[in-house]
Each structure stands twice: as C-alpha cells, then as structure tokens.
Tab-separated table of N, CA and C in Angstrom:
chain	number	residue	atom	x	y	z
S	108	UNK	N	-31.184	-1.662	-5.697
S	108	UNK	CA	-30.782	-2.778	-4.622
S	108	UNK	C	-31.037	-1.693	-3.247
S	109	UNK	N	-31.045	-2.937	-2.394
S	109	UNK	CA	-31.275	-2.166	-0.732
S	109	UNK	C	-30.148	-2.633	0.012
S	110	UNK	N	-29.709	-1.843	0.968
S	110	UNK	CA	-28.378	-2.159	1.627
S	110	UNK	C	-29.187	-2.648	2.696
S	111	UNK	N	-28.279	-3.942	3.309
S	111	UNK	CA	-28.700	-4.240	4.666
S	111	UNK	C	-27.650	-4.782	5.467
S	112	UNK	N	-27.714	-4.545	6.635
S	112	UNK	CA	-26.706	-5.015	7.619
S	112	UNK	C	-25.984	-6.544	7.570
S	113	UNK	N	-25.122	-6.460	7.139
S	113	UNK	CA	-24.081	-7.519	6.640
S	113	UNK	C	-23.686	-8.426	8.113
S	114	UNK	N	-23.397	-9.840	7.908
S	114	UNK	CA	-22.821	-10.394	9.145
S	114	UNK	C	-21.641	-9.561	9.452
S	115	UNK	N	-21.386	-9.306	10.836
S	115	UNK	CA	-20.471	-8.528	11.319
S	115	UNK	C	-19.004	-9.035	10.794
S	116	UNK	N	-18.837	-10.287	10.958
S	116	UNK	CA	-17.516	-10.496	10.526
S	116	UNK	C	-16.971	-10.142	9.391
S	117	UNK	N	-17.972	-10.056	8.140
S	117	UNK	CA	-17.581	-9.769	6.943
S	117	UNK	C	-17.169	-8.455	6.876
S	118	UNK	N	-17.884	-7.150	7.864
S	118	UNK	CA	-17.295	-6.065	7.918
S	118	UNK	C	-16.000	-5.925	8.957
S	119	UNK	N	-15.736	-6.617	9.989
S	119	UNK	CA	-14.744	-6.796	10.417
S	119	UNK	C	-13.244	-7.454	9.745
S	120	UNK	N	-13.568	-8.211	8.947
S	120	UNK	CA	-12.525	-8.550	8.062
S	120	UNK	C	-12.288	-7.456	7.136
S	121	UNK	N	-13.123	-6.660	6.527
S	121	UNK	CA	-12.946	-5.710	5.719
S	121	UNK	C	-11.973	-4.699	6.439
S	122	UNK	N	-12.454	-4.321	7.527
S	122	UNK	CA	-11.823	-3.320	8.246
S	122	UNK	C	-10.015	-3.870	8.758
S	123	UNK	N	-10.083	-5.385	9.062
S	123	UNK	CA	-8.707	-5.850	9.253
S	123	UNK	C	-8.082	-5.664	7.885
S	124	UNK	N	-8.362	-5.818	6.852
S	124	UNK	CA	-7.579	-5.539	5.309
S	124	UNK	C	-7.131	-4.075	5.190
S	125	UNK	N	-8.224	-3.535	5.619
S	125	UNK	CA	-8.121	-1.748	5.399
S	125	UNK	C	-6.848	-1.583	6.560
S	126	UNK	N	-6.840	-2.095	7.399
S	126	UNK	CA	-5.681	-1.510	8.477
S	126	UNK	C	-4.289	-2.372	7.793
S	127	UNK	N	-4.544	-3.457	7.593
S	127	UNK	CA	-3.162	-3.970	6.892
S	127	UNK	C	-2.614	-3.225	5.683
S	128	UNK	N	-3.414	-2.787	4.814
S	128	UNK	CA	-3.149	-1.752	3.878
S	128	UNK	C	-1.980	-0.719	4.307
S	129	UNK	N	-2.900	0.212	5.771
S	129	UNK	CA	-2.360	1.182	6.225
S	129	UNK	C	-1.158	1.109	6.881
S	130	UNK	N	-0.902	-0.331	7.256
S	130	UNK	CA	0.347	-0.816	8.150
S	130	UNK	C	1.597	-1.054	6.687
S	131	UNK	N	0.967	-1.420	5.646
S	131	UNK	CA	2.053	-1.493	4.445
S	131	UNK	C	2.296	-0.068	4.092
S	132	UNK	N	1.251	0.814	3.963
S	132	UNK	CA	1.617	2.214	3.457
S	132	UNK	C	2.712	2.980	4.568
S	133	UNK	N	2.589	2.510	5.993
S	133	UNK	CA	3.612	3.274	6.804
S	133	UNK	C	5.048	2.551	6.698
S	134	UNK	N	5.151	1.251	6.475
S	134	UNK	CA	6.368	0.770	5.963
S	134	UNK	C	6.863	1.314	4.927
S	135	UNK	N	6.177	1.461	3.508
S	135	UNK	CA	6.531	2.243	2.532
S	135	UNK	C	7.083	3.404	3.082
S	136	UNK	N	6.403	4.359	3.581
S	136	UNK	CA	6.853	5.716	4.195
S	136	UNK	C	8.170	5.259	4.970
S	137	UNK	N	8.230	4.784	5.972
S	137	UNK	CA	9.543	4.378	6.856
S	137	UNK	C	10.627	4.025	5.818
S	138	UNK	N	10.291	3.084	4.847
S	138	UNK	CA	11.377	2.653	4.151
S	138	UNK	C	11.887	3.681	3.055
S	139	UNK	N	10.972	4.429	2.568
S	139	UNK	CA	11.434	5.598	1.556
S	139	UNK	C	12.255	6.768	2.529
S	140	UNK	N	11.909	7.073	3.653
S	140	UNK	CA	12.417	7.988	4.316
S	140	UNK	C	13.776	7.557	5.173
S	141	UNK	N	13.743	6.252	5.210
S	141	UNK	CA	15.280	5.718	5.717
S	141	UNK	C	16.051	5.679	4.738
S	142	UNK	N	15.575	5.260	3.531
S	142	UNK	CA	16.450	5.282	2.146
S	142	UNK	C	17.001	6.806	1.890
S	143	UNK	N	16.245	7.765	2.097
S	143	UNK	CA	16.957	8.930	1.978
S	143	UNK	C	17.961	9.462	2.813
S	144	UNK	N	17.809	9.180	4.197
S	144	UNK	CA	18.409	9.374	5.273
S	144	UNK	C	19.973	8.426	5.289
S	145	UNK	N	19.525	7.368	5.091
S	145	UNK	CA	20.891	6.445	5.657
S	145	UNK	C	21.627	5.642	4.187
S	146	UNK	N	21.189	5.368	3.130
S	146	UNK	CA	21.555	4.885	1.930
S	146	UNK	C	22.387	5.815	1.369
S	147	UNK	N	23.863	5.370	1.369
S	147	UNK	CA	24.977	5.923	0.733
S	147	UNK	C	25.424	5.168	-0.968
S	148	UNK	N	24.706	5.816	-1.751
S	148	UNK	CA	24.740	4.960	-3.262
S	148	UNK	C	25.394	5.977	-4.125
S	149	UNK	N	26.530	6.620	-3.720
S	149	UNK	CA	26.921	7.658	-4.561
S	149	UNK	C	27.157	8.884	-4.257
S	150	UNK	N	28.026	9.731	-4.588
S	150	UNK	CA	28.060	10.997	-4.138
S	150	UNK	C	27.242	11.984	-4.031
S	151	UNK	N	25.999	12.176	-5.080
S	151	UNK	CA	25.087	12.996	-4.830
S	151	UNK	C	23.859	12.208	-4.412
S	152	UNK	N	24.050	10.943	-3.949
S	152	UNK	CA	22.762	10.126	-3.393
S	152	UNK	C	21.821	10.185	-4.353
S	153	UNK	N	21.622	10.546	-5.612
S	153	UNK	CA	20.484	10.417	-6.309
S	153	UNK	C	19.777	8.966	-6.245
S	154	UNK	N	20.449	7.850	-6.456
S	154	UNK	CA	19.556	6.596	-6.232
S	154	UNK	C	18.997	6.387	-4.883
S	155	UNK	N	19.442	6.996	-4.012
S	155	UNK	CA	18.729	6.626	-2.679
S	155	UNK	C	17.563	7.783	-2.562
S	156	UNK	N	17.813	8.878	-3.053
S	156	UNK	CA	16.736	9.802	-3.292
S	156	UNK	C	15.492	9.394	-4.145
S	157	UNK	N	15.827	8.813	-5.077
S	157	UNK	CA	14.860	8.170	-6.299
S	157	UNK	C	14.086	6.899	-5.502
S	158	UNK	N	14.960	5.929	-4.958
S	158	UNK	CA	14.020	4.856	-4.094
S	158	UNK	C	13.253	5.352	-2.895
S	159	UNK	N	13.785	6.653	-2.247
S	159	UNK	CA	12.878	7.190	-1.226
S	159	UNK	C	11.632	7.818	-1.630
S	160	UNK	N	11.864	8.289	-3.083
S	160	UNK	CA	10.625	9.144	-3.673
S	160	UNK	C	9.616	8.309	-3.984
S	161	UNK	N	10.104	7.127	-4.498
S	161	UNK	CA	9.205	5.807	-5.192
S	161	UNK	C	8.459	5.362	-3.963
S	162	UNK	N	9.112	4.900	-3.086
S	162	UNK	CA	8.524	4.454	-1.824
S	162	UNK	C	7.617	5.191	-0.892
S	163	UNK	N	7.923	6.360	-0.880
S	163	UNK	CA	6.732	7.461	-0.144
S	163	UNK	C	5.729	7.636	-1.121
S	164	UNK	N	5.708	7.752	-2.349
S	164	UNK	CA	4.715	7.812	-3.373
S	164	UNK	C	3.949	6.735	-3.361
S	165	UNK	N	4.580	5.411	-3.262
S	165	UNK	CA	3.744	3.954	-3.016
S	165	UNK	C	2.962	4.089	-1.846
S	166	UNK	N	3.419	4.553	-1.000
S	166	UNK	CA	2.974	4.608	0.241
S	166	UNK	C	1.428	5.549	0.283
S	167	UNK	N	1.734	6.790	-0.369
S	167	UNK	CA	0.552	7.626	-0.699
S	167	UNK	C	-0.570	6.936	-1.424
S	168	UNK	N	-0.137	6.164	-2.307
S	168	UNK	CA	-1.208	5.483	-3.253
S	168	UNK	C	-1.521	4.443	-2.874
S	169	UNK	N	-0.583	3.600	-1.734
S	169	UNK	CA	-1.543	2.552	-0.858
S	169	UNK	C	-2.547	3.043	0.023
S	170	UNK	N	-2.213	4.303	0.642
S	170	UNK	CA	-3.152	4.738	1.732
S	170	UNK	C	-4.492	4.904	0.949
S	171	UNK	N	-4.639	6.055	-0.048
S	171	UNK	CA	-5.630	6.533	-0.751
S	171	UNK	C	-6.330	5.190	-1.262
S	172	UNK	N	-5.684	4.335	-2.266
S	172	UNK	CA	-6.132	3.037	-2.619
S	172	UNK	C	-6.766	2.238	-1.520
S	173	UNK	N	-6.161	2.090	-0.313
S	173	UNK	CA	-6.649	1.252	0.813
S	173	UNK	C	-8.196	1.655	1.008
S	174	UNK	N	-8.225	3.359	1.300
S	174	UNK	CA	-9.568	3.737	1.760
S	174	UNK	C	-10.566	3.251	0.855
S	175	UNK	N	-10.035	3.772	-0.633
S	175	UNK	CA	-11.321	3.470	-1.610
S	175	UNK	C	-11.608	2.026	-1.742
S	176	UNK	N	-10.918	1.045	-1.742
S	176	UNK	CA	-11.111	-0.284	-1.522
S	176	UNK	C	-11.959	-0.658	-0.420
S	177	UNK	N	-11.505	-0.063	0.922
S	177	UNK	CA	-12.655	-0.211	1.824
S	177	UNK	C	-14.012	0.168	1.726
S	178	UNK	N	-14.284	1.545	1.280
S	178	UNK	CA	-15.617	1.907	0.847
S	178	UNK	C	-15.946	0.945	-0.106
S	179	UNK	N	-15.584	0.696	-1.241
S	179	UNK	CA	-16.230	-0.097	-2.375
S	179	UNK	C	-16.548	-1.606	-1.597
S	180	UNK	N	-15.927	-1.900	-0.789
S	180	UNK	CA	-15.994	-3.504	-0.446
S	180	UNK	C	-16.967	-3.355	0.642
S	181	UNK	N	-17.255	-2.463	1.162
S	181	UNK	CA	-18.345	-2.029	2.427
S	181	UNK	C	-19.658	-2.092	1.687
S	182	UNK	N	-19.805	-1.515	0.520
S	182	UNK	CA	-20.980	-1.007	-0.355
S	182	UNK	C	-21.077	-2.497	-0.771
S	183	UNK	N	-20.504	-3.121	-1.292
S	183	UNK	CA	-20.594	-4.499	-2.059
S	183	UNK	C	-21.266	-5.419	-1.057
S	184	UNK	N	-20.554	-5.346	0.313
S	184	UNK	CA	-20.962	-6.528	1.231
S	184	UNK	C	-22.594	-6.064	1.678
S	185	UNK	N	-22.658	-4.756	1.789
S	185	UNK	CA	-23.969	-4.521	2.254
S	185	UNK	C	-25.138	-4.641	1.143
S	186	UNK	N	-24.448	-4.640	-0.097
S	186	UNK	CA	-25.635	-4.738	-1.166
S	186	UNK	C	-25.628	-6.289	-1.549
S	187	UNK	N	-24.796	-7.064	-0.766
S	187	UNK	CA	-24.882	-8.573	-1.215
S	187	UNK	C	-24.192	-8.914	-2.762
S	188	UNK	N	-23.350	-7.870	-3.202
S	188	UNK	CA	-23.010	-8.056	-4.277
S	188	UNK	C	-21.298	-8.854	-4.541
S	189	UNK	N	-20.814	-8.791	-5.700
S	189	UNK	CA	-19.592	-9.315	-5.718
S	189	UNK	C	-18.168	-8.104	-5.200
S	190	UNK	N	-17.418	-8.780	-4.709
S	190	UNK	CA	-16.364	-7.719	-4.275
S	190	UNK	C	-15.869	-7.105	-5.640
S	191	UNK	N	-15.387	-5.798	-5.514
S	191	UNK	CA	-14.624	-5.371	-6.791
S	191	UNK	C	-13.081	-5.723	-6.991
S	192	UNK	N	-12.653	-5.794	-7.996
S	192	UNK	CA	-11.380	-6.316	-8.349
S	192	UNK	C	-10.484	-5.169	-7.955
S	193	UNK	N	-9.334	-5.435	-7.617
S	193	UNK	CA	-8.537	-4.277	-7.149
S	193	UNK	C	-7.134	-4.923	-7.820
S	194	UNK	N	-6.386	-3.759	-7.917
S	194	UNK	CA	-4.938	-4.037	-8.554
S	194	UNK	C	-3.722	-3.835	-7.638
S	195	UNK	N	-4.187	-3.063	-6.692
S	195	UNK	CA	-3.421	-2.641	-5.593
S	195	UNK	C	-2.174	-3.802	-4.993
S	196	UNK	N	-2.432	-4.685	-4.593
S	196	UNK	CA	-1.447	-5.685	-4.169
S	196	UNK	C	-0.440	-5.566	-5.531
S	197	UNK	N	-0.926	-6.026	-6.837
S	197	UNK	CA	0.049	-6.214	-7.741
S	197	UNK	C	0.965	-4.798	-7.856
S	198	UNK	N	0.403	-3.839	-7.649
S	198	UNK	CA	1.130	-2.684	-7.958
S	198	UNK	C	2.135	-2.487	-6.586
S	199	UNK	N	1.474	-2.636	-5.411
S	199	UNK	CA	2.558	-2.767	-4.194
S	199	UNK	C	3.744	-3.641	-4.682
S	200	UNK	N	3.389	-4.939	-5.007
S	200	UNK	CA	4.467	-6.288	-4.995
S	200	UNK	C	5.387	-5.597	-6.189
S	201	UNK	N	5.022	-5.177	-7.215
S	201	UNK	CA	5.851	-4.815	-8.396
S	201	UNK	C	6.874	-3.420	-8.268
S	202	UNK	N	6.131	-2.574	-7.404
S	202	UNK	CA	7.060	-1.208	-6.837
S	202	UNK	C	8.132	-1.924	-5.822
S	203	UNK	N	7.564	-2.566	-4.650
S	203	UNK	CA	8.879	-3.051	-3.641
S	203	UNK	C	9.790	-4.004	-4.739
S	204	UNK	N	9.214	-4.922	-5.319
S	204	UNK	CA	10.120	-5.922	-6.265
S	204	UNK	C	11.276	-5.080	-6.880
S	205	UNK	N	10.635	-3.733	-7.738
S	205	UNK	CA	11.528	-3.187	-8.513
S	205	UNK	C	12.649	-2.532	-7.417
S	206	UNK	N	11.980	-1.551	-6.690
S	206	UNK	CA	12.928	-0.770	-5.942
S	206	UNK	C	13.774	-1.656	-5.191
S	207	UNK	N	13.831	-2.947	-4.649
S	207	UNK	CA	14.530	-3.813	-4.046
S	207	UNK	C	15.485	-4.333	-4.926
S	208	UNK	N	15.214	-4.526	-6.162
S	208	UNK	CA	15.974	-5.026	-7.165
S	208	UNK	C	17.042	-3.777	-7.657
S	209	UNK	N	16.614	-2.503	-7.725
S	209	UNK	CA	17.347	-1.359	-7.775
S	209	UNK	C	18.464	-1.130	-6.817
S	210	UNK	N	17.993	-1.114	-5.472
S	210	UNK	CA	18.781	-0.942	-4.389
S	210	UNK	C	19.867	-1.930	-4.503
S	211	UNK	N	19.674	-3.263	-4.870
S	211	UNK	CA	20.577	-4.160	-4.889
S	211	UNK	C	21.551	-4.017	-5.754
S	212	UNK	N	21.396	-3.841	-6.940
S	212	UNK	CA	22.374	-3.379	-7.869
S	212	UNK	C	23.149	-2.015	-7.948
S	213	UNK	N	22.309	-1.047	-7.367
S	213	UNK	CA	23.229	-0.001	-6.808
S	213	UNK	C	24.140	-0.577	-5.950
S	214	UNK	N	24.054	-1.204	-4.665
S	214	UNK	CA	24.663	-1.847	-3.694
S	214	UNK	C	25.937	-2.427	-4.191
S	215	UNK	N	25.585	-3.381	-5.313
S	215	UNK	CA	26.691	-4.231	-5.558
S	215	UNK	C	27.511	-3.393	-6.588
S	216	UNK	N	26.967	-2.736	-7.213
S	216	UNK	CA	27.904	-1.721	-8.444
S	216	UNK	C	28.641	-0.876	-7.478
S	217	UNK	N	28.372	-0.462	-6.419
S	217	UNK	CA	29.244	0.535	-6.012
S	217	UNK	C	30.451	-0.052	-5.304
C-alpha cells in the first residue's frame, strides 16, 4: 500500500482527538495529585493515596495510549485503511467510574 496525502480535515480531526486525550490525561494527573493532597479519608490516608496513584497511572497510560492511537490513525488515514479499534475510552471510563465509586464509598463510610 502506498501512502498518500489525505484530506487535511481527517488529519486535523485526528490531532484534535489526540489533544482531547492529552487534556483527559492532564485531568487525571491533577485529580490524582489533588486526591493525595486534599482528601482526608482516614488517619493513614491510604485510600486517598490509592485513588491518587490509580488516577496518575491512568493519566500515564492515557498519554502513551493517545500517542500510539494518533500514530496508528495517521497511518491508516494515509493508507486509506480502516481505523484501528481502541480500548482506551473503555479503560478510562471504567477507571474513573471505579475510582469515583471508591471515593464516594469511603466518604460515606467516614
């Protein structure tokens, strides 16, 4: 297969999606660091630290996954192929949902 210059709108849409993932990863970093700093969920703050670690790790995975997705999409667009399937949104949604539920449960329990 040969690579050809795609319609610029597809390239720009791919870049916007990449930047949206980067904003999401920044939000995960900020949320994780804020959880460690400000949540008071017990004397040893272990739940807050766990929530913070999970969110920061989710941010790291999102950053790496977003870059990889951007690369794969760009290659597929240039070759005129189908876009690859990703599980990144599912991972993000599940992680944020579980962390939110855990935070809620610890807040109510306290």
